[in-house]
PDB file of C-alpha atoms in Angstrom:
ATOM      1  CA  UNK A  25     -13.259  18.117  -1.769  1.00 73.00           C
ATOM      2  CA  UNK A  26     -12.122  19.853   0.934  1.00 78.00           C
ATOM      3  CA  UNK A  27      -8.919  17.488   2.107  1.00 79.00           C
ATOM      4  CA  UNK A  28      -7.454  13.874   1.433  1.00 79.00           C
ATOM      5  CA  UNK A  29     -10.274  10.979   1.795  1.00 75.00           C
ATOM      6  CA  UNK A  30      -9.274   8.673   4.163  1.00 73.00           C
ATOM      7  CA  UNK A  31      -9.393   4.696   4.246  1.00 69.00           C
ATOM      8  CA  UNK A  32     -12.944   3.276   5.249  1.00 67.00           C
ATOM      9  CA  UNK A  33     -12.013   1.945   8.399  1.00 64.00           C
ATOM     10  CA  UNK A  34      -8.651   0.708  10.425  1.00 64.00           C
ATOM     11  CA  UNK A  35      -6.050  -1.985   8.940  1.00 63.00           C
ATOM     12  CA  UNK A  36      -8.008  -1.593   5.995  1.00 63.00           C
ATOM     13  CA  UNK A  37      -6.135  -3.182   2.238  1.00 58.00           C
ATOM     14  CA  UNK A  38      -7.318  -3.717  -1.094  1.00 58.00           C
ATOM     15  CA  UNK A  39      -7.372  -6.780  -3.432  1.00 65.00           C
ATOM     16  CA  UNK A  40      -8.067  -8.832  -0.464  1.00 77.00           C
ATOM     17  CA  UNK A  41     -10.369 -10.818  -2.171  1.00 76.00           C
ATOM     18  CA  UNK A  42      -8.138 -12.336  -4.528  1.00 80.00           C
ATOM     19  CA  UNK A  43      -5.610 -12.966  -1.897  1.00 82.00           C
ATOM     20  CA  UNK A  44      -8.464 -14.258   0.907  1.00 83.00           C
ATOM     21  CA  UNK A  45      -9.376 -16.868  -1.897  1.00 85.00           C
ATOM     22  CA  UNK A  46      -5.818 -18.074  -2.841  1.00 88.00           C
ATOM     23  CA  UNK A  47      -4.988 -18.797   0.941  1.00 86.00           C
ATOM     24  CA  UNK A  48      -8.405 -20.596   0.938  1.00 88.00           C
ATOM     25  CA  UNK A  49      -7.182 -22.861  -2.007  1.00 89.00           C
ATOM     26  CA  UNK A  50      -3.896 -22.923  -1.198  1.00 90.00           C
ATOM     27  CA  UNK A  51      -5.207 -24.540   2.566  1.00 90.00           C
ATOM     28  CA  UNK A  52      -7.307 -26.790   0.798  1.00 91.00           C
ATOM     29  CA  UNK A  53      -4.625 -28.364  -1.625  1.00 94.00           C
ATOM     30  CA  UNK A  54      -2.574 -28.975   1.772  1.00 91.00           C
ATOM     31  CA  UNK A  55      -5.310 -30.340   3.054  1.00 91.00           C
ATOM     32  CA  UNK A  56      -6.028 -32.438   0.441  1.00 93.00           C
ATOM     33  CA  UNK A  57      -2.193 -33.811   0.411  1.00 96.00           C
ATOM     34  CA  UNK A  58      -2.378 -34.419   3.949  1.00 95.00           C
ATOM     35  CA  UNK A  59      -5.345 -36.393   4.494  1.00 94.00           C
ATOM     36  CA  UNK A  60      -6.942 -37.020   0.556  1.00 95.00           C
ATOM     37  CA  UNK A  61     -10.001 -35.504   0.928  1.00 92.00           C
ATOM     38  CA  UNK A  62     -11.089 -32.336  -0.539  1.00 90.00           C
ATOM     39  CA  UNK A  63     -12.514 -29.143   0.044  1.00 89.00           C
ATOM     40  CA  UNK A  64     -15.022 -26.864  -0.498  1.00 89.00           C
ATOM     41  CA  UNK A  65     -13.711 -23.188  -0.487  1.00 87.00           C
ATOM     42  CA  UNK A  66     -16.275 -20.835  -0.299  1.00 84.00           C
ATOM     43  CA  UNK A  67     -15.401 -16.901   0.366  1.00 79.00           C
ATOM     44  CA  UNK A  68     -17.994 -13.974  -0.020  1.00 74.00           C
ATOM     45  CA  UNK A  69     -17.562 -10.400  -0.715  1.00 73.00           C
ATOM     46  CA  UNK A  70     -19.304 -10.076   2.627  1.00 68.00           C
ATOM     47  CA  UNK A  71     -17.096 -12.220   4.885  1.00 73.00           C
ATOM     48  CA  UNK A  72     -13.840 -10.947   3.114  1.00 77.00           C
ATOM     49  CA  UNK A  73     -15.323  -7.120   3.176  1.00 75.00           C
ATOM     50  CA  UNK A  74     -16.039  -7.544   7.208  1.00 73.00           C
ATOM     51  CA  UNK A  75     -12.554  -8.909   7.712  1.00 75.00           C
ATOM     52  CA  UNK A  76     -11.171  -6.784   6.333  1.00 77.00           C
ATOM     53  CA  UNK A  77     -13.072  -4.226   8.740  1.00 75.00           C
ATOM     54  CA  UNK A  78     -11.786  -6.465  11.140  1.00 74.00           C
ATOM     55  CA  UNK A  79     -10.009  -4.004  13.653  1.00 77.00           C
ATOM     56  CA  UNK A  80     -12.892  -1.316  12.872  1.00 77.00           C
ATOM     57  CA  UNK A  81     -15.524  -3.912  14.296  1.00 77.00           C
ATOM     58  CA  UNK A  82     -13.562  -5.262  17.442  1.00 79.00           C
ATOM     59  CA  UNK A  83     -13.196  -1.373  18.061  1.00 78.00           C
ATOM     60  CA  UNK A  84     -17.062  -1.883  18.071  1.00 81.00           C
ATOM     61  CA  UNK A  85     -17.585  -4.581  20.245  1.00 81.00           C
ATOM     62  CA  UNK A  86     -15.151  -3.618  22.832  1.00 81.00           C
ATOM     63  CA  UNK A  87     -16.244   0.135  22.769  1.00 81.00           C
ATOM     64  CA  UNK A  88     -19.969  -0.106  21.977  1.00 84.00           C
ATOM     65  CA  UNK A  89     -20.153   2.592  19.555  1.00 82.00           C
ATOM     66  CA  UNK A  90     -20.182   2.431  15.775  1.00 80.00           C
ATOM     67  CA  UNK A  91     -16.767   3.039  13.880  1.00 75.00           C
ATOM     68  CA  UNK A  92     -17.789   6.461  11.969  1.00 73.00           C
ATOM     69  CA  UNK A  93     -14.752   7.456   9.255  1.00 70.00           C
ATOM     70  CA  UNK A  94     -14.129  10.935   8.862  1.00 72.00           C
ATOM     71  CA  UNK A  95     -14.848  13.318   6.435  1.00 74.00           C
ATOM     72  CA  UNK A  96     -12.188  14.115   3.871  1.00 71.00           C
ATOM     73  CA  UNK A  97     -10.024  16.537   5.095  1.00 71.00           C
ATOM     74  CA  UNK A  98     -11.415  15.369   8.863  1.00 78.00           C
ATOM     75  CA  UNK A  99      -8.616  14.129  11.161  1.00 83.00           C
ATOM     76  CA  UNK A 100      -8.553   9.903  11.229  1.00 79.00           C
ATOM     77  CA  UNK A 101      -7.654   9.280  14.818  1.00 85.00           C
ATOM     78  CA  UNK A 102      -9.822  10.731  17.657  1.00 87.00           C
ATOM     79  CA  UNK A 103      -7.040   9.913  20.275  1.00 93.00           C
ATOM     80  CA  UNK A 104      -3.879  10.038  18.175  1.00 96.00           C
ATOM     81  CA  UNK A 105      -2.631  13.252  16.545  1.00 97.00           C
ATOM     82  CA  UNK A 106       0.284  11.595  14.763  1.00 97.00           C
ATOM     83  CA  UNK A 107      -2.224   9.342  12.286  1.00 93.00           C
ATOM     84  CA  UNK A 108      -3.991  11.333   9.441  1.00 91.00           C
ATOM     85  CA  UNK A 109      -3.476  13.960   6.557  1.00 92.00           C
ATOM     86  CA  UNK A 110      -2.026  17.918   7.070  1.00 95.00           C
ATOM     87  CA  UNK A 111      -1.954  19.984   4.431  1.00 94.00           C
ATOM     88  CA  UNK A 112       1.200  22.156   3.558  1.00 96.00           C
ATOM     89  CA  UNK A 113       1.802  25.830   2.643  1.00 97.00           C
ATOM     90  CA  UNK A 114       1.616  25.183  -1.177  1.00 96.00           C
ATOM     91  CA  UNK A 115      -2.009  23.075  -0.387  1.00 93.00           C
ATOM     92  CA  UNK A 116      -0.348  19.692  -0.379  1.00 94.00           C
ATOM     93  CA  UNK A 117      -0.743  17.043   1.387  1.00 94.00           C
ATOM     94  CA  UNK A 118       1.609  14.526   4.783  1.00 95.00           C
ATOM     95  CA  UNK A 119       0.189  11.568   5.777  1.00 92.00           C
ATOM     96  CA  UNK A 120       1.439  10.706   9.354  1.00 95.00           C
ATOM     97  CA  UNK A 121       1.073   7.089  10.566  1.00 91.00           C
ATOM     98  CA  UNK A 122       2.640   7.242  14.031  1.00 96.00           C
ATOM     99  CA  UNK A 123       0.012   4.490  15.713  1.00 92.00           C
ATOM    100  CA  UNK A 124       2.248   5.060  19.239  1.00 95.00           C
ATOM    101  CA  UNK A 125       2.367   8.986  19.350  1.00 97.00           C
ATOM    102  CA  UNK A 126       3.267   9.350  22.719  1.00 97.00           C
ATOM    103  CA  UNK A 127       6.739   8.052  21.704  1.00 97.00           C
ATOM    104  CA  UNK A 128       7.305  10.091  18.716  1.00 98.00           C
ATOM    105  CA  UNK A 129       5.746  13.380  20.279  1.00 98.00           C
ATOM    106  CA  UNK A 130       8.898  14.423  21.070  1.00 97.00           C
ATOM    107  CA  UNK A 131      10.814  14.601  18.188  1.00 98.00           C
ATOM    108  CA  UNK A 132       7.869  15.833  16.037  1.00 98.00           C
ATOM    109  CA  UNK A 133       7.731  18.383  18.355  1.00 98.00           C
ATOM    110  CA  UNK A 134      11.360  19.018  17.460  1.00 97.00           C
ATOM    111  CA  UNK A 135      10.610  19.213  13.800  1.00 98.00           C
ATOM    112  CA  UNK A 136       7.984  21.656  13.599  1.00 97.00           C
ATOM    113  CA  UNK A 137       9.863  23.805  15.814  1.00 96.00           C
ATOM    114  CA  UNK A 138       7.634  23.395  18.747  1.00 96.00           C
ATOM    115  CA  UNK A 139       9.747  22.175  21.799  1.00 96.00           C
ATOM    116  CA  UNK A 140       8.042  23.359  24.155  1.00 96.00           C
ATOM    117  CA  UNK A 141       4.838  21.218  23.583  1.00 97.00           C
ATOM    118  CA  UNK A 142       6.588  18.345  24.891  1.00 96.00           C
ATOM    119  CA  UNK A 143       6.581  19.954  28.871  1.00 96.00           C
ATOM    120  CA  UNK A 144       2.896  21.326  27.820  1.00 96.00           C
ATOM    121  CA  UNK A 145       0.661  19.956  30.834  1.00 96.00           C
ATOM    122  CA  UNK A 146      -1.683  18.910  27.969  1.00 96.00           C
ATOM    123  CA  UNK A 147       0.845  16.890  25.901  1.00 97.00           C
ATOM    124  CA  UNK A 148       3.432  15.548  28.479  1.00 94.00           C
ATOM    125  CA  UNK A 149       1.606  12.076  28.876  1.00 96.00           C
ATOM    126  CA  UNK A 150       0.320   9.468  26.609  1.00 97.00           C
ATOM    127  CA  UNK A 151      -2.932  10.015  28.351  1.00 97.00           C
ATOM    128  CA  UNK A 152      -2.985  13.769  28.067  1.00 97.00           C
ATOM    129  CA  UNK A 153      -1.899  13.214  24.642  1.00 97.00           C
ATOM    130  CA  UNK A 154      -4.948  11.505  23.682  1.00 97.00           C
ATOM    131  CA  UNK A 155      -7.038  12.890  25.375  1.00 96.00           C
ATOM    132  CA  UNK A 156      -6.239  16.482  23.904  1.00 97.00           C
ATOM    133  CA  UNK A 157      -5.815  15.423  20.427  1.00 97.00           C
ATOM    134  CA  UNK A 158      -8.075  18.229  18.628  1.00 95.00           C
ATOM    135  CA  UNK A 159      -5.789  20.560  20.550  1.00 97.00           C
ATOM    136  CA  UNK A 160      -2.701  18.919  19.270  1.00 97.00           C
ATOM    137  CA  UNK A 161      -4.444  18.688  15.966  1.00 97.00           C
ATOM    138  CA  UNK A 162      -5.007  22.098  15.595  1.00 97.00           C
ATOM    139  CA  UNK A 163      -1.389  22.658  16.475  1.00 97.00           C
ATOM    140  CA  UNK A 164      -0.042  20.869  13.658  1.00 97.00           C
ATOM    141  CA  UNK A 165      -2.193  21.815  11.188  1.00 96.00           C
ATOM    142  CA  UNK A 166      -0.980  25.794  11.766  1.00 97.00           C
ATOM    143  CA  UNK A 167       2.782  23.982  11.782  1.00 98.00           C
ATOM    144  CA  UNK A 168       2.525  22.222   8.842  1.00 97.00           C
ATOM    145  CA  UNK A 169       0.914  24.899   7.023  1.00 97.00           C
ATOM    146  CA  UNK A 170       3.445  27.453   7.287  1.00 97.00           C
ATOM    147  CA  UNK A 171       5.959  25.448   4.739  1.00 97.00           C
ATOM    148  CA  UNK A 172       5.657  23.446   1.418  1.00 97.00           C
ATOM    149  CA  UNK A 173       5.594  20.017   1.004  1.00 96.00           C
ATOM    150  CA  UNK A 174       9.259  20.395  -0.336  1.00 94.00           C
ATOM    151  CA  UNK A 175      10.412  22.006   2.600  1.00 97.00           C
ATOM    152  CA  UNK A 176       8.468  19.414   4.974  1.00 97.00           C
ATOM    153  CA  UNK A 177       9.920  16.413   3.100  1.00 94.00           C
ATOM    154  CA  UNK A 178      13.424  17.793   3.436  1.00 95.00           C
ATOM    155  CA  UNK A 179      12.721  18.147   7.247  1.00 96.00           C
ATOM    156  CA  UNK A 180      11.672  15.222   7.683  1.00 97.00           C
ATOM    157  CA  UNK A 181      14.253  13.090   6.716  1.00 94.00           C
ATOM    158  CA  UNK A 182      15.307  12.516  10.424  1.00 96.00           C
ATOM    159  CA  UNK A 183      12.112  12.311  11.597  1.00 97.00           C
ATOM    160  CA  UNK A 184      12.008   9.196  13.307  1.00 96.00           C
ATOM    161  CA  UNK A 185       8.306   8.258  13.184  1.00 96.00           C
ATOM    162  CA  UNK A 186       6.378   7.233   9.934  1.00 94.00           C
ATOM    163  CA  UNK A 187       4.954   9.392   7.581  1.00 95.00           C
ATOM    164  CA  UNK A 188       4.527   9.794   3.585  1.00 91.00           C
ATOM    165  CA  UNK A 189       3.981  12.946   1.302  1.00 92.00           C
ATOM    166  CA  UNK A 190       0.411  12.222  -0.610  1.00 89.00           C
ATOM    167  CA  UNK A 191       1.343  11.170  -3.640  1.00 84.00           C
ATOM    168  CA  UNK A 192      -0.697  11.087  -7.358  1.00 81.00           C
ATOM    169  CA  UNK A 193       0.238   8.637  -9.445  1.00 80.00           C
ATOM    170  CA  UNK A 194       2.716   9.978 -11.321  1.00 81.00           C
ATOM    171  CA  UNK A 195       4.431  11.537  -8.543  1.00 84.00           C
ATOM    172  CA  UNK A 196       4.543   8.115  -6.535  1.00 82.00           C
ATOM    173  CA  UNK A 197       6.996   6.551  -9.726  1.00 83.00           C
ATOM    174  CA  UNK A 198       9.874   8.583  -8.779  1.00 83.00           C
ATOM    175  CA  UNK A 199       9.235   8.077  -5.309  1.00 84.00           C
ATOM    176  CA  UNK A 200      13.112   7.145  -4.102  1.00 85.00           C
ATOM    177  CA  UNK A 201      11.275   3.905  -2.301  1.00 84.00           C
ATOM    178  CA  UNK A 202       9.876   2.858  -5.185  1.00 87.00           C
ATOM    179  CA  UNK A 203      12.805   2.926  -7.154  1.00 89.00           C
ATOM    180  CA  UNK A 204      15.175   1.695  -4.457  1.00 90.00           C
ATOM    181  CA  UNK A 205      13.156  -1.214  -3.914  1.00 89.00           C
ATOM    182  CA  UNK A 206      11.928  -1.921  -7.716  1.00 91.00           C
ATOM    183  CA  UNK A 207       8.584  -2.092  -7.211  1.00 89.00           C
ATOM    184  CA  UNK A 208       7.773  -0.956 -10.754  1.00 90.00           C
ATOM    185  CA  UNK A 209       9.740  -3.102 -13.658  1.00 91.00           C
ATOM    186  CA  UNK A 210      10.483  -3.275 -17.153  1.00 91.00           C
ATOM    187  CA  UNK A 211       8.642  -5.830 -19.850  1.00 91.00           C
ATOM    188  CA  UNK A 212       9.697  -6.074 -23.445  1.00 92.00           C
ATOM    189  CA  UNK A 213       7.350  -6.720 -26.035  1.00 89.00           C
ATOM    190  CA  UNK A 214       7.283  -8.394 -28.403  1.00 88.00           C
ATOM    191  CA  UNK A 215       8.282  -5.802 -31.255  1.00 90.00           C
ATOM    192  CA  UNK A 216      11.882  -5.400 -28.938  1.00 90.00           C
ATOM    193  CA  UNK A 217      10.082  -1.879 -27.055  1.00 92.00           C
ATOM    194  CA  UNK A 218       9.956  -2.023 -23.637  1.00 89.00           C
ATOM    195  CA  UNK A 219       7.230  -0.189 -21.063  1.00 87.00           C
ATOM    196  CA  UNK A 220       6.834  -0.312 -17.715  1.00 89.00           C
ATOM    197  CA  UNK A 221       4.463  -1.863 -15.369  1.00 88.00           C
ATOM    198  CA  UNK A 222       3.722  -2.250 -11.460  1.00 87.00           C
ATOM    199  CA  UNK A 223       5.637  -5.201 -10.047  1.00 87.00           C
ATOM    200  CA  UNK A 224       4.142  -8.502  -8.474  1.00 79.00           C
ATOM    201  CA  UNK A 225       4.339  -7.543  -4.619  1.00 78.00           C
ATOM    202  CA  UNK A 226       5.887 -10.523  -3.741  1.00 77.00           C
ATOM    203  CA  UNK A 227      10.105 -10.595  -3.626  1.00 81.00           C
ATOM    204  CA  UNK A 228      12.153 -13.690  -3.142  1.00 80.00           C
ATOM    205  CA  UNK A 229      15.108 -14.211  -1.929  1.00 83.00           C
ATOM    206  CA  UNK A 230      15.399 -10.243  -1.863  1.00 85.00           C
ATOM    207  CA  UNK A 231      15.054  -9.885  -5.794  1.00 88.00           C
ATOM    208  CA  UNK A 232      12.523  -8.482  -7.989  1.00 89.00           C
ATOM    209  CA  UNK A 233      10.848 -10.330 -10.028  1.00 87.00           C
ATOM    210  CA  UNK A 234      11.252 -10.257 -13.259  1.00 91.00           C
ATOM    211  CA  UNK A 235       8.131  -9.474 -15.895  1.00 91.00           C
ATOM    212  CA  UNK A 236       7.610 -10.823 -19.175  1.00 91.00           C
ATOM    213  CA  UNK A 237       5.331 -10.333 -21.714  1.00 89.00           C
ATOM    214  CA  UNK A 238       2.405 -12.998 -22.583  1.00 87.00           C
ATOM    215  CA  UNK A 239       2.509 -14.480 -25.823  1.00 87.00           C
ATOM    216  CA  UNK A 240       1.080 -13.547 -28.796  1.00 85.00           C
ATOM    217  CA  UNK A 241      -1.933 -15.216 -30.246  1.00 86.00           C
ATOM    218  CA  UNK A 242      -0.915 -18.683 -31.248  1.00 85.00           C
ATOM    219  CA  UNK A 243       2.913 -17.686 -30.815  1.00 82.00           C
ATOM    220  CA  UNK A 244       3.979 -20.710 -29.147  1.00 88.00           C
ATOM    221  CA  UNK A 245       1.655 -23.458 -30.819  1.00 91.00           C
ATOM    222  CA  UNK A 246       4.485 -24.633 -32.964  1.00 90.00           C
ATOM    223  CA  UNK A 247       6.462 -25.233 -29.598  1.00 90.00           C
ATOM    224  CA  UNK A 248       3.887 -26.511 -27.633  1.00 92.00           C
ATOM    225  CA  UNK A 249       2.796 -29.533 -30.242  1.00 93.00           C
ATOM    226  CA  UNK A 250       6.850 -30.153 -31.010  1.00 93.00           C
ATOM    227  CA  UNK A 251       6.805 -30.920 -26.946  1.00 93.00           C
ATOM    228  CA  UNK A 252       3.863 -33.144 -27.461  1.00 93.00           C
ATOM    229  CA  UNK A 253       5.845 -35.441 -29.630  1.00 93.00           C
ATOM    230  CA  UNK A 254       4.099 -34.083 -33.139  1.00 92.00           C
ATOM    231  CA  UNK A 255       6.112 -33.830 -35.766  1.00 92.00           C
ATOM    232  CA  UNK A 256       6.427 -31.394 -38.477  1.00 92.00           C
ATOM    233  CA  UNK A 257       4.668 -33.229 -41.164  1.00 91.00           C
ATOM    234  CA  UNK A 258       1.772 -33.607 -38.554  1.00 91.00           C
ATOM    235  CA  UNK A 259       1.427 -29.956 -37.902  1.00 90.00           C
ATOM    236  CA  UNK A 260       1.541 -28.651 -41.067  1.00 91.00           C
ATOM    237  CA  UNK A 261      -1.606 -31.611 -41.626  1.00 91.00           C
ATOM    238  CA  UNK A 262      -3.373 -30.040 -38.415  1.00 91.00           C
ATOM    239  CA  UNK A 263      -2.463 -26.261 -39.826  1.00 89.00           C
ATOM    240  CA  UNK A 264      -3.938 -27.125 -43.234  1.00 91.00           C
ATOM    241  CA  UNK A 265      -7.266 -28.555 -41.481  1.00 92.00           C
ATOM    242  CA  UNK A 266      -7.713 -25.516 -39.643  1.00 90.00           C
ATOM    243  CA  UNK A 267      -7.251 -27.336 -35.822  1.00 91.00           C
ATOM    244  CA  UNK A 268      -4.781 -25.081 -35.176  1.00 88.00           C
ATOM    245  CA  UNK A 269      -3.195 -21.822 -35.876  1.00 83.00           C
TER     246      UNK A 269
END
């Protein structure tokens, strides 16, 4: 494909069905504790799927127009220069995410090594800005092109607005975020080995959590009748009928 495919619409996340339905529960318990009745949760792939469009369909109803993504490799924001994908000298790939450009024009300007585009008649309000974002695009696209996605990430380590190199998936593991923040933790297994795997995103009390492996099949039967108040003699009995293993 011919660039980086973009989101499907604005404010956009995944696994938002699983989370939309544990808030839904979650309410209802409270609920329940509160008052003593109880709840019916009901959440659809369609209600979660057009909430999750949310922003995309106010955009809708306030602009009457349909919200139309681009094409990969198509720049995301019609009025913003500073949100969507340039590609880099060695045919990588910057995300910027600078939702109010206006205030980070300058200093982008800086970093490409195009002052001057902040006093450009076209450029030098937030209105002009917008309104001559192809122009601007086009700008950055020759900018960013003319160095590697090494050199641009070394650049832009003062740059003050947001942005991200495109990552793959083995790339984004020794991201220094990643790491720093210890989003992706060890489990040991049962044999004493230990792999990796992506964190829960949740942190508490500004620690990671830490992973552990499930248990083996039937590894903790023995432990979970002793808590029951069985005794040996009784689970060997249950063991030798076959009701357990």
């Amino acid at each position: 494909m011919p660039g980086v495919v973009t989101q499907p619409g604005p404010a956009y996340g995944d696994s938002i069905g699983g989370m939309t339905i544990a808030g839904g529960i979650a309410g209802a318990l409270f609920a329940r504790e509160r008052t003593g009745e109880p709840s019916i949760v009901d959440v659809s792939l369609l209600s979660t799927g057009l909430w999750a469009m949310g922003l995309g369909v106010g955009l809708t109803m306030a602009m009457g127009q349909p919200w139309v993504a681009p094409k990969a490799g198509g720049h995301a924001a019609p009025s913003n220069p500073l949100a969507g994908t340039y590609e880099t000298k060695d045919h990588r790939w910057i995300a910027f995410v600078m939702l109010q450009a206006f205030r980070y024009w300058p200093d982008l300007c800086a970093h490409i090594d195009r002052p001057e585009l902040v006093t450009d008649p076209r450029f030098d309000s937030a209105q002009g800005l917008a309104e001559n974002t192809a122009a601007a695009v086009t700008i950055i696209r020759e900018a960013i092109a003319s160095r590697t996605l090494a050199e641009w990430t070394e650049r832009f380590t003062t740059l003050e607005g947001q942005w991200t190199p495109v990552q793959n998936t083995v790339e984004v593991l020794e991201d220094s975020q990643i790491q720093a923040n210890e989003y992706v933790r060890p489990v040991e297994a049962a044999d004493g080995s230990t792999f990796r795997l992506v964190a829960n995103p949740v942190q508490f009390d500004e620690t990671p959590p830490t992973l552990r492996r499930c248990p083996e099949f039937s590894e903790q039967t023995e432990e979970i009748l002793l808590e029951l108040g069985l005794d040996w003699e009784r689970i060997a009995q249950l063991k030798d009928a076959g009701a357990v293993t």
